[in-house]
mmCIF file of C-alpha atoms in Angstrom:
data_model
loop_
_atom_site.group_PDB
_atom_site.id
_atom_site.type_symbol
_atom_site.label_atom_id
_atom_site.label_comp_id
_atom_site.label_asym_id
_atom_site.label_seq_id
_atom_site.Cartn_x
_atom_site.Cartn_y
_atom_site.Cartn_z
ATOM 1 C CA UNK S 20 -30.932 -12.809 -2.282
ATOM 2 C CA UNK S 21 -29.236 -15.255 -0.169
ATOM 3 C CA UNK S 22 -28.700 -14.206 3.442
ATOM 4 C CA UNK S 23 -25.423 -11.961 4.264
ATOM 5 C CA UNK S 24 -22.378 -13.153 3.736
ATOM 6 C CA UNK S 25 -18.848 -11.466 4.430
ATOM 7 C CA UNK S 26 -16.272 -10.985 1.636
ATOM 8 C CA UNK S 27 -14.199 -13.303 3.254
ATOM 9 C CA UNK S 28 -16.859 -16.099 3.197
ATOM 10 C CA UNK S 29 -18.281 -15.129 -0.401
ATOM 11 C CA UNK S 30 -14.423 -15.594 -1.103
ATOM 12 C CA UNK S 31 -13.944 -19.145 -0.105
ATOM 13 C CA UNK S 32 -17.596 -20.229 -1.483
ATOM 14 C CA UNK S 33 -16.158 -18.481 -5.240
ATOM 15 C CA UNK S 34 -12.527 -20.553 -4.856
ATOM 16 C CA UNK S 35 -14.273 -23.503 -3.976
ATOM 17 C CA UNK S 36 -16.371 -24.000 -7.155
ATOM 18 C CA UNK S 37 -13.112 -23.158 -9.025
ATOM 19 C CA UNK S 38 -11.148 -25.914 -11.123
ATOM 20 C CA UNK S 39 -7.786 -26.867 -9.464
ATOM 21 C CA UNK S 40 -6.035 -25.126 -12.296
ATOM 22 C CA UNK S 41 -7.694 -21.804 -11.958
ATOM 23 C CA UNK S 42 -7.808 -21.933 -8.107
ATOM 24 C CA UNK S 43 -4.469 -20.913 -7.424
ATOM 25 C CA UNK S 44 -4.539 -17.402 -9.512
ATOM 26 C CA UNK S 45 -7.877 -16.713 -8.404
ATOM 27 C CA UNK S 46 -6.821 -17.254 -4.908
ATOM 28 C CA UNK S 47 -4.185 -14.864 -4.785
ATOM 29 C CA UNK S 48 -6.007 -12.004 -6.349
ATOM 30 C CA UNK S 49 -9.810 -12.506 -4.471
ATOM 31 C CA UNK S 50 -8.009 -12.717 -1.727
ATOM 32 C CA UNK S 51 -6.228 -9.479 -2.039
ATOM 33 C CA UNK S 52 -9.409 -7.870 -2.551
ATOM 34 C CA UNK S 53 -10.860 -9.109 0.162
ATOM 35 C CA UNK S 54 -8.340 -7.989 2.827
ATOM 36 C CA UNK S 55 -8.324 -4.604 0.953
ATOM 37 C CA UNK S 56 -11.996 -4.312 1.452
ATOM 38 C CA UNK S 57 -12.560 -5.974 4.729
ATOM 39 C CA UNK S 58 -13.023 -9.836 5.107
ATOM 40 C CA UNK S 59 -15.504 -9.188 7.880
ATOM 41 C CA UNK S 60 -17.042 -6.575 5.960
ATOM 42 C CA UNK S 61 -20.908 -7.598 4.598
ATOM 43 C CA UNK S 62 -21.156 -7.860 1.130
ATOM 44 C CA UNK S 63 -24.260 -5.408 1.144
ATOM 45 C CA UNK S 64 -21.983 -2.977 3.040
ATOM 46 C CA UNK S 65 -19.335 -2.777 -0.012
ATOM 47 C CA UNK S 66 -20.497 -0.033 -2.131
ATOM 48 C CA UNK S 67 -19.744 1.065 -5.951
ATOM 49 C CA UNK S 68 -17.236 3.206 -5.091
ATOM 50 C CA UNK S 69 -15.153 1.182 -2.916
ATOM 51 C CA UNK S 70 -14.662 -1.271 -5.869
ATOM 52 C CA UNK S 71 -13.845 1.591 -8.251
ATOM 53 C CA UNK S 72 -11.184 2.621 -5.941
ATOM 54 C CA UNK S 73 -9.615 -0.494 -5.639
ATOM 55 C CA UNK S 74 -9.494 -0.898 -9.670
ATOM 56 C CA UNK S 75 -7.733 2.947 -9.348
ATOM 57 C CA UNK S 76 -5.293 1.604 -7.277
ATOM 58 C CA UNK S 77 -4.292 -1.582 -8.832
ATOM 59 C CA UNK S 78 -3.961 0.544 -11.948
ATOM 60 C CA UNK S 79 -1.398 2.880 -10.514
ATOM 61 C CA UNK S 80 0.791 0.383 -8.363
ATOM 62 C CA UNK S 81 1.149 -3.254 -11.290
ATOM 63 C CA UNK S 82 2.336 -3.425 -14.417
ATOM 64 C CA UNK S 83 -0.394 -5.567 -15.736
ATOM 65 C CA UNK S 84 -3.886 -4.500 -13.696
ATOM 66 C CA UNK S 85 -5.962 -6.180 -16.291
ATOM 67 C CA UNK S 86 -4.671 -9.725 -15.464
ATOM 68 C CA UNK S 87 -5.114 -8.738 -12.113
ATOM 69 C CA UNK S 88 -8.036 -7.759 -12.369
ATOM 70 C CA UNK S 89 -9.812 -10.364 -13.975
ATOM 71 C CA UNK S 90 -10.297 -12.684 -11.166
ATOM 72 C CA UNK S 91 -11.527 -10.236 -8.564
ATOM 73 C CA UNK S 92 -13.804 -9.267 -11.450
ATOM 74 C CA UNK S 93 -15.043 -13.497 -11.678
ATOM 75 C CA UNK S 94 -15.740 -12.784 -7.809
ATOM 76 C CA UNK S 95 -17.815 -10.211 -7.670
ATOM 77 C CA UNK S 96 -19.730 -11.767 -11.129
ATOM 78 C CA UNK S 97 -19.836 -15.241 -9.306
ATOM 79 C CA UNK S 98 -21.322 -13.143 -6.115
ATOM 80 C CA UNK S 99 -24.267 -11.611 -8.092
ATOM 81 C CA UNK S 100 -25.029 -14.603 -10.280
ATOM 82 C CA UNK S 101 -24.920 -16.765 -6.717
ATOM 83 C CA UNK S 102 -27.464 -14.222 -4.682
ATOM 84 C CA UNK S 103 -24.799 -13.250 -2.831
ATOM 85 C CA UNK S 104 -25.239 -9.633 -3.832
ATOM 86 C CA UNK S 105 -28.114 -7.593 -5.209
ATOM 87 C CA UNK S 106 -25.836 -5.893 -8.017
ATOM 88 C CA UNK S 107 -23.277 -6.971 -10.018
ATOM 89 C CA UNK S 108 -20.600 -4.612 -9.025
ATOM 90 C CA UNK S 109 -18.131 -6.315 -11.369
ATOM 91 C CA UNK S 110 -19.208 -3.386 -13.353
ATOM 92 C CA UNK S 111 -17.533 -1.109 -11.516
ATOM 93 C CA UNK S 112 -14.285 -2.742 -11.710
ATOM 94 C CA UNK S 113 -11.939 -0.760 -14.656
ATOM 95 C CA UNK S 114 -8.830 -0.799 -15.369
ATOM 96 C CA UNK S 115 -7.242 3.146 -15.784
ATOM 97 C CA UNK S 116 -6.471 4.196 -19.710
ATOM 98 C CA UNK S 117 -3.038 5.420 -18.484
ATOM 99 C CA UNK S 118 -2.147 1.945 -17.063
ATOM 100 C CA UNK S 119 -3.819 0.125 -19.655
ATOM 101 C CA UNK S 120 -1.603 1.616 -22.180
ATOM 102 C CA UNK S 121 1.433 1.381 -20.120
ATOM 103 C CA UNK S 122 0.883 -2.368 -20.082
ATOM 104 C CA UNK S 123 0.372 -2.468 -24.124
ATOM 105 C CA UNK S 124 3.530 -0.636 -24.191
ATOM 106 C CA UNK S 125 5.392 -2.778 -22.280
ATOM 107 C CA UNK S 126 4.157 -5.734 -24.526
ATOM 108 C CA UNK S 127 4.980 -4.313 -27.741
ATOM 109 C CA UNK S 128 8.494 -3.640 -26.483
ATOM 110 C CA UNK S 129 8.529 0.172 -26.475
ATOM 111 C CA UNK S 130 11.164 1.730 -24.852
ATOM 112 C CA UNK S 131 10.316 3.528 -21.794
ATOM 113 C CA UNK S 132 11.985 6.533 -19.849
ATOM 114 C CA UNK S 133 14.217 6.228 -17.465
ATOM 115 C CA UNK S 134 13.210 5.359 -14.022
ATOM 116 C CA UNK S 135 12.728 8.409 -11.807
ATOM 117 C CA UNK S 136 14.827 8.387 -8.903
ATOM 118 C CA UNK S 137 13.204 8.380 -5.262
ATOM 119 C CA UNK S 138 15.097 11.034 -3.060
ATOM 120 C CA UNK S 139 15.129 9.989 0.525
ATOM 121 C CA UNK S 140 17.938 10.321 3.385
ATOM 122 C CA UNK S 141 20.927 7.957 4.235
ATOM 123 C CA UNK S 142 18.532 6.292 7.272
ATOM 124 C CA UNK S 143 15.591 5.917 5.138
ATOM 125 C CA UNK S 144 17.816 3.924 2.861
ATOM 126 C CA UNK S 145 19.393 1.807 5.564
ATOM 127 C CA UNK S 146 15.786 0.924 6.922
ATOM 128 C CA UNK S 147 14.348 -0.329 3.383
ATOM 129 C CA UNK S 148 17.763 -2.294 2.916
ATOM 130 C CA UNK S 149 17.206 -3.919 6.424
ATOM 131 C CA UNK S 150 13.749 -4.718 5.839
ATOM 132 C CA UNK S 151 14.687 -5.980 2.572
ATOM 133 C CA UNK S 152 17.199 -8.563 4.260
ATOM 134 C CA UNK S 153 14.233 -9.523 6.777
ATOM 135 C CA UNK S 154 11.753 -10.228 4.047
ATOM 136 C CA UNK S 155 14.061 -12.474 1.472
ATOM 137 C CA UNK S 156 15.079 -14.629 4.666
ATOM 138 C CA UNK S 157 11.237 -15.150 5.814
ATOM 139 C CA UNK S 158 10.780 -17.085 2.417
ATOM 140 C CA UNK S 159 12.162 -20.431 3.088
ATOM 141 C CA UNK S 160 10.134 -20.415 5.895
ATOM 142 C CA UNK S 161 7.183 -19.567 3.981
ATOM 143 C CA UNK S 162 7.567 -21.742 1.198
ATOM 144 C CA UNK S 163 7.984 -24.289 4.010
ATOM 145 C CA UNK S 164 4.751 -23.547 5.138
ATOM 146 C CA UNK S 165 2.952 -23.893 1.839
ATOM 147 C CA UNK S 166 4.439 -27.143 1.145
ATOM 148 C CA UNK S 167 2.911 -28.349 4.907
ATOM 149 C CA UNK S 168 -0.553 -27.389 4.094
ATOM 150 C CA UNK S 169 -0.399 -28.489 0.652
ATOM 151 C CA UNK S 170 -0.236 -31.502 1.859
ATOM 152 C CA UNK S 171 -3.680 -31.450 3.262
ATOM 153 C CA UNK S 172 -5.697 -32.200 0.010
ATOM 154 C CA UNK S 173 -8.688 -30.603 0.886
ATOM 155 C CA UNK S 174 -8.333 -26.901 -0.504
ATOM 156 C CA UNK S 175 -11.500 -25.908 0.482
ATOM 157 C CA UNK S 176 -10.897 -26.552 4.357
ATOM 158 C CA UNK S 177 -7.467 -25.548 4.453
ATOM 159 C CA UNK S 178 -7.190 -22.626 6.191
ATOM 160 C CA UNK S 179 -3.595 -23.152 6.891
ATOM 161 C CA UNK S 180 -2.460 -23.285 3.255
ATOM 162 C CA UNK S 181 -4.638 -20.290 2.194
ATOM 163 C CA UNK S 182 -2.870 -18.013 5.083
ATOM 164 C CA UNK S 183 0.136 -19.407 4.245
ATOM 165 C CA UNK S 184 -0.086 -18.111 0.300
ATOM 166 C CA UNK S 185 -1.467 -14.846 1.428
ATOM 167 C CA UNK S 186 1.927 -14.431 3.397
ATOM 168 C CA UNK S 187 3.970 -15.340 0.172
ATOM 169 C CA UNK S 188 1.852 -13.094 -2.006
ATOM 170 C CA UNK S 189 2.175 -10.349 0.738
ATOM 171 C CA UNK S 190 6.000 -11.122 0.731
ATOM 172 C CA UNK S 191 6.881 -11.185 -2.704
ATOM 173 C CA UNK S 192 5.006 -8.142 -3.712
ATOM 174 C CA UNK S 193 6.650 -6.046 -0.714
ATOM 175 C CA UNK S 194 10.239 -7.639 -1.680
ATOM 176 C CA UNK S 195 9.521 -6.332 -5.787
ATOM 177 C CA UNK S 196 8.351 -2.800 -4.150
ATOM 178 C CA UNK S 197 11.613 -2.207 -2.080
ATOM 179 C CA UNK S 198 14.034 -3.672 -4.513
ATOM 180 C CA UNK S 199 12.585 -1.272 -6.848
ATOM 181 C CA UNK S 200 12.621 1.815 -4.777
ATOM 182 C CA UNK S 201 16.150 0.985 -3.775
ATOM 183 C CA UNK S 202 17.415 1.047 -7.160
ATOM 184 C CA UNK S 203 15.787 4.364 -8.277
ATOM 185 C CA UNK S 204 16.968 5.771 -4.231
ATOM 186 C CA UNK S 205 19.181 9.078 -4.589
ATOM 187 C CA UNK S 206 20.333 10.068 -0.677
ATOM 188 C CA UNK S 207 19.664 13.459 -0.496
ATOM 189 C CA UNK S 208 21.268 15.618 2.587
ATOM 190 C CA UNK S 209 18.988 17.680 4.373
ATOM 191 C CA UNK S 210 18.969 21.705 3.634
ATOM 192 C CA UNK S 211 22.308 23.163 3.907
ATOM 193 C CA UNK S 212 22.951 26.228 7.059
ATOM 194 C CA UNK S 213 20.107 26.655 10.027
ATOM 195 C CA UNK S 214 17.316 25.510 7.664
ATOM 196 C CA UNK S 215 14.548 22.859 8.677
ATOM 197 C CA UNK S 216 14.818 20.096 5.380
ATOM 198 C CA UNK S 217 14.965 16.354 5.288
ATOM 199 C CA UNK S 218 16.056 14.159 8.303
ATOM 200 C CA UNK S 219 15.697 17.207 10.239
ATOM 201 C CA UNK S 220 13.958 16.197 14.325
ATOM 202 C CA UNK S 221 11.625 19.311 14.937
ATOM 203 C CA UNK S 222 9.324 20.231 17.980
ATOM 204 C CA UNK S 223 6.374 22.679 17.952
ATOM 205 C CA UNK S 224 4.478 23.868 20.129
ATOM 206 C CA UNK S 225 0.610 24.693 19.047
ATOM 207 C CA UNK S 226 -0.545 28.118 20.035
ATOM 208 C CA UNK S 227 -2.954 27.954 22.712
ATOM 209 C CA UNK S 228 -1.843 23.823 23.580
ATOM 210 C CA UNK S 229 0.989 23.282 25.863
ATOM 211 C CA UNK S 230 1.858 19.903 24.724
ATOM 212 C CA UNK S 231 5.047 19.417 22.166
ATOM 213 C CA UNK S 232 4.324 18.117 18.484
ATOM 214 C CA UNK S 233 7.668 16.101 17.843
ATOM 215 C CA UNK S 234 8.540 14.622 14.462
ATOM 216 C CA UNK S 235 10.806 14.048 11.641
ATOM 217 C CA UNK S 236 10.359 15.772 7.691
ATOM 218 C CA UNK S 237 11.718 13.153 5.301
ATOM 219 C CA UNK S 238 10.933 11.941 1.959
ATOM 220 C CA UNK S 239 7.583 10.701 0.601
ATOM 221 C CA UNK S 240 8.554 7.592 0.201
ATOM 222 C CA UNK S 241 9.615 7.077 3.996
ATOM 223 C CA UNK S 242 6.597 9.018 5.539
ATOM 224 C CA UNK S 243 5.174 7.006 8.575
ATOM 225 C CA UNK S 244 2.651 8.593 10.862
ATOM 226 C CA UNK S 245 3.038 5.996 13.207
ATOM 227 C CA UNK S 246 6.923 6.582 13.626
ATOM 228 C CA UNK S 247 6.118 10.838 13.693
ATOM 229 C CA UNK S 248 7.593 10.687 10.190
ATOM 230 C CA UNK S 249 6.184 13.217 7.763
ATOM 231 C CA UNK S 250 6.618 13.611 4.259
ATOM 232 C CA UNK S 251 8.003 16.776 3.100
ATOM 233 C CA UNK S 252 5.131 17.522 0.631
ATOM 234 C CA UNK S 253 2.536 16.770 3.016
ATOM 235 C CA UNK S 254 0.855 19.843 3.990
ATOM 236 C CA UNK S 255 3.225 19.838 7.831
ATOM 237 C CA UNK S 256 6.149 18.897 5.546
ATOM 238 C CA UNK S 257 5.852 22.088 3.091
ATOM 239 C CA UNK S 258 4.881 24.174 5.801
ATOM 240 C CA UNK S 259 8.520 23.605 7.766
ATOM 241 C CA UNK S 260 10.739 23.143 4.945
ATOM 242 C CA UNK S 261 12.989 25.837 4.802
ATOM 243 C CA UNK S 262 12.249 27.674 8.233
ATOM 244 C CA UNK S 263 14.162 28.212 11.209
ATOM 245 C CA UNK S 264 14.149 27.872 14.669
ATOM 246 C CA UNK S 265 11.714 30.359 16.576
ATOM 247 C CA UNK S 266 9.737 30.431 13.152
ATOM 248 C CA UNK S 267 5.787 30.378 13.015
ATOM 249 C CA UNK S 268 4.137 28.236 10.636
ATOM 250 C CA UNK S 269 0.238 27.811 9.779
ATOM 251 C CA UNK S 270 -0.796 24.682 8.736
ATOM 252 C CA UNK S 271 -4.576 23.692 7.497
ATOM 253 C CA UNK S 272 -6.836 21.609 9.032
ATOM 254 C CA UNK S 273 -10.103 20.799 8.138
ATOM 255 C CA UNK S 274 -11.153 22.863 11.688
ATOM 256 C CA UNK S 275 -8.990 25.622 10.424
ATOM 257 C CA UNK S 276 -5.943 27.107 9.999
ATOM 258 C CA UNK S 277 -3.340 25.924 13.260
ATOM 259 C CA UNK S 278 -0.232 28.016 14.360
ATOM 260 C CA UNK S 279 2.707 26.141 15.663
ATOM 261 C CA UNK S 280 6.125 27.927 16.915
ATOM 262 C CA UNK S 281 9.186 26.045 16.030
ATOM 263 C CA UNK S 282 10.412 25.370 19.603
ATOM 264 C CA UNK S 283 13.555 23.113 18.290
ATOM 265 C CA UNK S 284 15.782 21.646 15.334
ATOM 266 C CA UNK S 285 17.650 18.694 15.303
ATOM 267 C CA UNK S 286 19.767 18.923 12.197
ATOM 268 C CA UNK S 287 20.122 14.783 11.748
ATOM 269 C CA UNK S 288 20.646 15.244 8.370
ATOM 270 C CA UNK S 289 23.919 16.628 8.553
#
């Protein structure tokens, strides 16, 4: 076996060796693997599992995971025919029966249900549509970009235009994802009376810790840990929903169970 090489390098050597008029579709999709997996990350580091997982969740979040697929599956072939890896793990690469026949579904044009709507509160909704406003004006920059680089003949070296097309691809797919969730979006108003429910600010105070624990319960769909947004299903989430102020709530945690007081509400929701 050839010595080491990261994703990200195995991923360039695999485009390069492509015909122009595969490259582009092959770029797109090995590339999405490969910041999904790590482009630092050594190829004898990526295990089976990590490429079964990634087949799970291109599956679950495209309409057509099969096309999809396909090249990342070329990639990891291409990786153990070059001695790039020890095992072909193209193997382990499947696409989910449930998605598979969604797809043949969609084909033979069977109608399908309704979409299900995606509760979430009045801010939640005014985020996504600002974000969405951000994201369709970054694309004439983009494409700007792109048509720069292209201009550089020399695909293998072009480090410029490849970034560049991750950003669209990037763009694009995060543009499809909020347009759709905005369309199925339902506002929902938090609990009605004193109760803790969506949009609701809460701080608690851990038994035995004297530091607060301040966030906000909203919908799945705008959950961010980084913001101290929870989802309401999430174990926190169904632990406060529907408590008061001065409640007690146990949550677990893989250390154990952890009691927190519910020192205040901020009804946001209205």
């Amino acid at each position: 076996m050839e010595q080491t090489s990261t994703i990200g390098e195995a991923a360039a050597k695999f485009l390069a060796q492509l015909a122009p008029s595969e490259r582009d579709k092959a770029h797109q999709e090995a590339y999405r693997f490969a910041r999904w997996i790590g482009f630092s990350r050594r190829l004898d580091e990526i295990k089976p599992l990590d490429v079964a997982r990634y087949g799970e969740q291109i599956s679950a979040t495209t309409n057509d995971p099969a096309s999809v697929l396909e090249p990342v599956r070329s990639f990891l072939a291409y990786a153990r025919k070059s001695g790039l890896t020890g095992t072909n793990l193209a193997v382990h690469l499947r696409v989910k029966k449930a998605a598979a026949f969604k797809a043949l579904t969609r084909n033979k044009r069977v109608s399908r249900p309704a979409v299900e709507p995606v509760a979430m509160t009045a801010e939640g909704r005014a985020a996504l549509e600002s974000e969405l406003r951000s994201l369709e004006g970054e694309r004439p920059r983009v494409i700007e970009e792109i048509q720069k680089a292209a201009a550089d003949k020399d695909f293998r070296e072009n480090a410029p235009l490849q970034a560049a097309k991750e950003r669209q691809g990037y763009l694009e797919g995060r543009i499809r994802e909020v347009e759709t969730t905005l369309k199925a979006a339902v506002v929902v108003n938090g609990v009605a009376g004193d109760r803790i429910g969506p949009g609701d600010y809460v701080v608690l105070k851990e038994e035995g810790c004297d530091d607060d624990l301040c966030l906000t319960v909203v919908h799945a769909t705008e959950a961010n840990a980084s913001k101290a947004k929870i989802s309401l299903v999430s174990p926190m989430g169904k632990a406060l929903v529907g408590r008061r102020l001065g409640d007690t709530v146990e949550v677990a945690a893989p250390g154990g169970t952890v009691r927190y007081k519910i020192a205040a509400v901020d009804h946001k929701s209205g």
